[in-house]
Coordinates of C-alpha atoms in Angstrom, one line a residue:
M1 CA 12.4 -3.9 68.9
D2 CA 12.6 -3.7 65.1
T3 CA 9.7 -3.0 62.7
A4 CA 9.2 -6.7 61.8
S5 CA 9.1 -7.9 65.4
S6 CA 6.8 -5.0 66.4
S7 CA 4.5 -6.0 63.6
F8 CA 4.4 -9.6 64.8
S9 CA 3.8 -8.4 68.4
L10 CA 0.9 -6.1 67.4
K11 CA -0.7 -8.8 65.2
N12 CA -0.3 -11.4 67.9
N13 CA -1.9 -9.1 70.5
L14 CA -4.8 -8.2 68.2
E15 CA -5.5 -11.9 67.4
Q16 CA -5.4 -12.8 71.1
N17 CA -7.9 -10.0 71.8
M18 CA -10.3 -11.3 69.1
K19 CA -10.3 -14.7 71.0
K20 CA -11.1 -13.3 74.3
A21 CA -13.8 -14.8 76.6
S22 CA -17.3 -13.4 76.2
S23 CA -17.1 -11.2 79.2
D24 CA -14.0 -9.4 78.2
I25 CA -13.7 -5.9 76.9
V26 CA -13.1 -5.9 73.2
V27 CA -10.2 -3.7 72.3
L28 CA -10.8 -3.7 68.5
N29 CA -13.8 -5.0 66.6
P30 CA -13.2 -6.9 63.3
K31 CA -13.6 -3.8 61.2
E32 CA -11.2 -1.8 63.4
H33 CA -8.8 -4.7 63.4
R34 CA -8.6 -4.7 59.6
L35 CA -8.2 -0.9 59.4
I36 CA -5.4 -0.7 62.0
D37 CA -3.6 -3.6 60.3
K38 CA -3.8 -1.8 56.9
I39 CA -2.6 1.5 58.5
F40 CA 0.2 -0.3 60.2
T41 CA 1.3 -1.9 56.9
D42 CA 1.1 1.4 54.9
L43 CA 3.0 3.4 57.5
R44 CA 6.0 0.9 57.5
A45 CA 7.3 2.5 54.3
Y46 CA 6.9 6.0 55.8
S47 CA 8.3 5.8 59.3
S48 CA 9.3 3.0 61.6
E49 CA 8.9 5.4 64.5
S50 CA 5.2 5.8 63.6
V51 CA 4.8 2.1 63.4
M52 CA 6.3 1.6 66.8
G53 CA 4.1 4.4 68.1
I54 CA 0.9 2.6 66.9
A55 CA 2.1 -0.8 68.2
T56 CA 2.8 0.7 71.6
R57 CA -0.6 2.5 71.8
I58 CA -2.5 -0.6 70.8
M59 CA -0.7 -2.8 73.3
D60 CA -1.3 -0.2 76.0
L61 CA -5.0 -0.4 75.2
E62 CA -4.8 -4.2 75.3
R63 CA -3.1 -4.1 78.8
L64 CA -5.8 -1.7 80.0
A65 CA -8.6 -3.9 78.7
V66 CA -7.1 -7.0 80.3
S67 CA -6.8 -5.2 83.7
I68 CA -10.4 -4.0 83.6
S69 CA -11.6 -7.4 82.5
R70 CA -10.2 -8.9 85.6
Y71 CA -13.1 -7.4 87.5
P72 CA -16.2 -9.6 87.8
P73 CA -18.3 -9.7 84.6
I74 CA -21.4 -7.5 84.5
D75 CA -23.7 -10.6 84.0
E76 CA -22.0 -12.8 86.6
R77 CA -24.2 -14.7 89.0
S78 CA -22.9 -14.6 92.6
V79 CA -23.9 -14.4 96.2
L80 CA -22.4 -11.7 98.4
A81 CA -23.2 -11.5 102.1
G82 CA -26.2 -13.8 101.4
E83 CA -27.5 -11.5 98.6
A84 CA -27.9 -13.0 95.1
R85 CA -26.6 -10.9 92.2
S86 CA -27.0 -11.4 88.5
A87 CA -27.6 -9.4 85.3
Q88 CA -31.3 -9.3 86.1
T89 CA -30.8 -8.0 89.6
L90 CA -28.6 -5.3 88.1
I91 CA -31.2 -4.4 85.5
D92 CA -33.9 -4.2 88.2
T93 CA -31.6 -2.0 90.3
L94 CA -30.8 0.4 87.4
C95 CA -34.5 0.9 86.8
T96 CA -35.1 2.1 90.3
L97 CA -31.8 3.7 91.3
S98 CA -31.8 7.5 91.9
P99 CA -29.2 9.5 90.0
D100 CA -27.3 10.5 93.1
E101 CA -26.8 6.8 94.1
R102 CA -25.8 5.5 90.7
L103 CA -22.0 6.1 90.6
L104 CA -21.3 4.4 93.9
S105 CA -23.6 1.5 93.0
M106 CA -22.2 0.8 89.5
P107 CA -20.0 -2.3 88.9
T108 CA -16.3 -1.5 89.0
K109 CA -16.0 -2.7 85.4
A110 CA -18.6 -0.2 84.2
V111 CA -16.8 2.7 85.9
L112 CA -13.4 1.9 84.6
G113 CA -14.7 0.9 81.1
K114 CA -15.6 4.4 80.2
G115 CA -12.0 5.5 80.8
F116 CA -11.0 2.7 78.4
L117 CA -13.2 4.2 75.7
V118 CA -11.7 7.6 76.2
A119 CA -8.2 6.1 75.9
K120 CA -9.3 4.3 72.8
L121 CA -10.6 7.6 71.3
H122 CA -7.2 9.3 72.0
T123 CA -5.4 6.3 70.4
F124 CA -7.4 6.5 67.2
S125 CA -7.1 10.3 67.2
A126 CA -3.3 9.9 67.4
I127 CA -3.2 7.3 64.6
T128 CA -5.3 9.5 62.4
K129 CA -2.8 12.4 62.9
M130 CA 0.0 10.0 62.0
A131 CA -1.9 8.8 58.9
M132 CA -2.5 12.4 57.8
N133 CA 1.1 13.3 58.3
A134 CA 2.1 10.4 56.1
Y135 CA -0.4 11.4 53.4
L136 CA -2.1 8.0 53.4
E137 CA -5.1 7.5 51.2
E138 CA -8.0 9.7 51.9
K139 CA -10.4 6.7 52.2
D140 CA -8.2 5.4 55.1
I141 CA -8.4 8.8 56.8
I142 CA -12.2 8.7 56.4
E143 CA -12.3 5.3 57.9
L144 CA -10.3 6.3 60.9
R145 CA -12.6 9.2 61.5
Q146 CA -15.6 6.9 61.2
A147 CA -14.0 4.6 63.8
I148 CA -13.6 7.7 66.1
L149 CA -17.2 8.6 65.4
H150 CA -18.3 5.1 66.4
I151 CA -16.4 5.4 69.7
V152 CA -18.0 8.8 70.3
F153 CA -21.5 7.4 69.7
V154 CA -20.9 4.6 72.2
L155 CA -19.9 7.2 74.8
M156 CA -23.0 9.2 73.9
A157 CA -25.2 6.1 74.1
E158 CA -24.1 5.4 77.7
D159 CA -25.0 8.9 78.6
V160 CA -28.4 8.7 76.9
Y161 CA -29.2 5.3 78.4
T162 CA -28.5 6.8 81.8
A163 CA -30.6 9.8 81.1
L164 CA -33.5 7.6 80.0
L165 CA -33.3 5.6 83.2
D166 CA -33.5 8.9 85.1
N167 CA -36.7 9.8 83.3
Q168 CA -39.5 9.2 85.8
K169 CA -42.2 9.3 83.1
L170 CA -40.6 6.6 81.0
D171 CA -42.6 3.2 80.8
T172 CA -41.1 0.4 82.9
A173 CA -40.8 -2.0 79.9
I174 CA -38.7 0.6 78.0
K175 CA -36.6 1.2 81.1
K176 CA -35.8 -2.5 81.3
E177 CA -34.8 -2.6 77.6
V178 CA -32.6 0.4 78.2
A179 CA -31.0 -1.1 81.3
E180 CA -30.3 -4.3 79.4
S181 CA -28.6 -2.4 76.6
L182 CA -26.6 -0.4 79.1
T183 CA -25.3 -3.6 80.9
E184 CA -24.3 -5.1 77.6
L185 CA -22.4 -2.0 76.7
W186 CA -20.7 -2.0 80.0
E187 CA -19.6 -5.7 79.5
H188 CA -17.7 -5.3 76.3
R189 CA -17.6 -1.5 75.7
L190 CA -19.5 -2.1 72.4
D191 CA -23.1 -1.2 71.7
D192 CA -24.9 -3.3 69.1
R193 CA -28.0 -1.1 69.4
A194 CA -25.9 1.9 68.2
A195 CA -26.4 0.5 64.6
D196 CA -30.1 1.5 65.0
F197 CA -29.4 5.2 65.5
T198 CA -25.8 6.0 64.7
P199 CA -26.2 6.3 60.9
V200 CA -29.3 8.5 61.2
L201 CA -27.9 10.9 63.8
N202 CA -24.7 11.1 61.8
K203 CA -26.6 12.1 58.7
V204 CA -28.6 14.7 60.6
W205 CA -25.4 16.1 62.1
L206 CA -23.7 16.4 58.7
A207 CA -26.9 18.0 57.4
R208 CA -26.1 21.0 59.6
N209 CA -23.6 22.1 57.1
K210 CA -26.3 22.7 54.6
I211 CA -28.1 25.0 57.0
A212 CA -25.4 26.7 59.1
P213 CA -23.8 28.9 56.4
N214 CA -26.7 31.4 56.3
F215 CA -29.0 30.1 59.0
G216 CA -31.9 30.4 56.6
S217 CA -35.1 31.9 57.9
M218 CA -34.9 31.5 61.6
L219 CA -38.3 33.1 62.0
G220 CA -39.8 29.8 60.8
A221 CA -37.5 26.9 60.7
S222 CA -39.8 24.5 58.8
E223 CA -37.2 24.1 56.0
L224 CA -34.9 22.5 58.7
F225 CA -37.4 19.9 59.5
L226 CA -38.1 19.2 55.8
L227 CA -34.4 18.8 55.1
S228 CA -33.9 16.4 57.9
M229 CA -37.0 14.3 57.0
E230 CA -35.3 13.5 53.7
L231 CA -32.5 11.6 55.4
D232 CA -34.1 8.3 56.5
E233 CA -37.4 6.5 56.7
L234 CA -37.1 5.8 60.5
W235 CA -36.1 9.4 61.1
E236 CA -39.2 10.6 59.1
E237 CA -41.4 8.4 61.2
F238 CA -39.9 9.8 64.3
M239 CA -40.4 13.4 63.1
I240 CA -44.0 12.8 62.2
Q241 CA -44.9 11.1 65.5
K242 CA -42.8 13.3 67.9
L243 CA -42.6 16.7 66.3
P244 CA -46.0 17.9 67.6
D245 CA -44.2 18.0 71.0
P246 CA -42.8 21.6 71.1
E247 CA -39.8 20.5 73.1
V248 CA -38.8 17.9 70.4
G249 CA -38.8 20.8 67.9
Q250 CA -36.8 23.0 70.2
A251 CA -34.2 20.1 70.8
L252 CA -34.0 19.6 67.0
E253 CA -33.3 23.3 66.5
E254 CA -30.5 23.3 69.1
F255 CA -29.0 20.3 67.4
L256 CA -29.1 21.8 63.8
F257 CA -28.3 25.4 64.6
G258 CA -25.5 24.6 67.0
I259 CA -26.6 27.2 69.5
S260 CA -28.8 27.0 72.6
Y261 CA -32.6 27.5 72.8
E262 CA -32.1 30.8 74.6
E263 CA -29.6 32.0 71.9
I264 CA -32.0 31.0 69.1
N265 CA -34.8 33.0 70.8
F266 CA -32.4 36.0 71.1
I267 CA -31.5 35.8 67.4
R268 CA -35.2 35.5 66.4
K269 CA -36.0 38.6 68.4
E270 CA -33.2 40.5 66.8
L271 CA -34.3 39.5 63.3
K272 CA -37.9 40.5 64.0
K273 CA -36.8 43.8 65.5
N274 CA -34.7 44.6 62.5
G275 CA -37.1 43.3 59.9
V276 CA -34.5 40.7 58.7
S277 CA -35.5 37.3 57.4
A278 CA -32.1 35.6 57.2
I279 CA -28.7 36.0 58.8
G280 CA -25.2 34.7 58.1
R281 CA -23.2 32.5 60.4
D282 CA -20.6 35.1 61.3
E283 CA -23.3 37.6 62.2
V284 CA -25.1 35.1 64.4
Y285 CA -21.9 34.4 66.4
R286 CA -21.1 38.1 66.6
L287 CA -24.6 38.8 68.1
I288 CA -24.3 36.1 70.8
G289 CA -20.6 36.8 71.5
K290 CA -19.1 33.6 70.2
S291 CA -16.4 33.1 67.6
A292 CA -16.0 29.3 67.4
Y293 CA -18.1 26.9 65.3
M294 CA -17.9 23.2 65.6
E295 CA -16.8 21.5 62.4
A296 CA -19.1 18.7 61.3
D297 CA -16.2 16.6 60.1
D298 CA -14.6 16.5 63.5
P299 CA -16.1 13.4 65.3
K300 CA -15.3 14.8 68.7
S301 CA -17.3 17.9 68.1
F302 CA -20.5 15.8 68.0
Y303 CA -19.9 14.7 71.6
A304 CA -19.0 18.2 72.7
S305 CA -22.2 19.5 71.2
F306 CA -24.2 16.7 72.9
I307 CA -22.7 17.4 76.3
K308 CA -23.3 21.1 76.0
R309 CA -27.0 20.6 75.1
K310 CA -27.4 17.9 77.8
T311 CA -26.0 20.2 80.4
N312 CA -28.4 23.0 79.3
A313 CA -31.4 20.6 79.2
D314 CA -30.6 19.3 82.7
A315 CA -30.4 22.9 84.0
R316 CA -33.8 23.7 82.5
L317 CA -35.4 20.6 84.0
R318 CA -33.9 21.4 87.4
L319 CA -35.0 25.0 87.4
T320 CA -38.3 24.3 85.6
I321 CA -37.8 27.0 83.0
E322 CA -38.8 27.1 79.3
G323 CA -37.0 25.2 76.7
P324 CA -36.0 21.6 75.8
K325 CA -35.4 19.5 79.0
R326 CA -33.9 16.7 77.0
T327 CA -31.6 16.3 74.0
L328 CA -32.6 15.3 70.5
E329 CA -30.5 12.1 71.0
D330 CA -32.6 11.3 74.1
Y331 CA -35.9 11.6 72.2
Y332 CA -34.7 9.7 69.1
I333 CA -33.1 6.8 71.0
Q334 CA -36.2 6.5 73.2
F335 CA -38.2 6.3 70.0
T336 CA -36.1 3.4 68.7
F337 CA -36.7 1.5 71.9
E338 CA -40.5 2.2 71.8
K339 CA -40.6 1.0 68.2
K340 CA -38.7 -2.2 69.0
I341 CA -41.1 -3.0 71.9
Y342 CA -44.2 -2.2 69.7
E343 CA -42.9 -4.4 66.9
S344 CA -42.2 -7.3 69.3
Q345 CA -45.8 -7.1 70.6
S346 CA -47.4 -6.9 67.1

């Protein structure tokens, strides 16, 4: 296949995808569609092999999405063995299902759809590398990274929604809102609600770079909270309302410092013991026996950080030991649901 025909094939597939039925997985949203089309055009002058590579990867994604979309829609009404099923019955089930039962009770489309998102992330990562090797415009590279970050946030949102459903203390009305958002995410592998929290969490994540180089005064991290409160009005409201809860503050410290609650406490003790008020990044990692630091401009590092903190929080909850039992993302996204319900009732 020559470059021209591969261009036509790619464009044809993308246009067909944009016309899919309402229950189908969306391979590329309009913004991603425009970005890939531009990258595809710009790479033509650089390498026909790269163009073919992109076309092949996108069409593989398309085929995967079509295969997954063959399974029954999440919101389909049906009767199986005399039992009525619908989006509402699924939402009700999700609100009461125990974590150990969830996987085998999830719709097939939901289980396979997460794999689609991972495949999409790998595709965009590969395209980003091609674009960098071709020395395409920096703004295009930034847009590709933003697209990857959006995929990461959708993956993270699914995990957070699931964690919120597992929270036995969560109000039933909030659980129903969360379950509804989760089923909508499963249907198309898009999350419209992500627009409520993605920009804020991204800003707080990037703010870590202002803090991490010398770790400031870890004996009293109030400057961290003041810094993050400057980022967004909704975030400031969240901080004012939720920060009195010690575990929210602990979760924020883990998020900003990039190390665990236990490691933060260890560093604090070392600083106090040695009469030191501040410490550099390299010294922090030497003290805790680590050498790697997650780069803020790598979108995948956000998800890696989230999973690490979530794993630690789950362990503390299970063992009933001191420290944050939930991630900062859990607390903040729950807050956005609470605010939405409050405003709808006002």
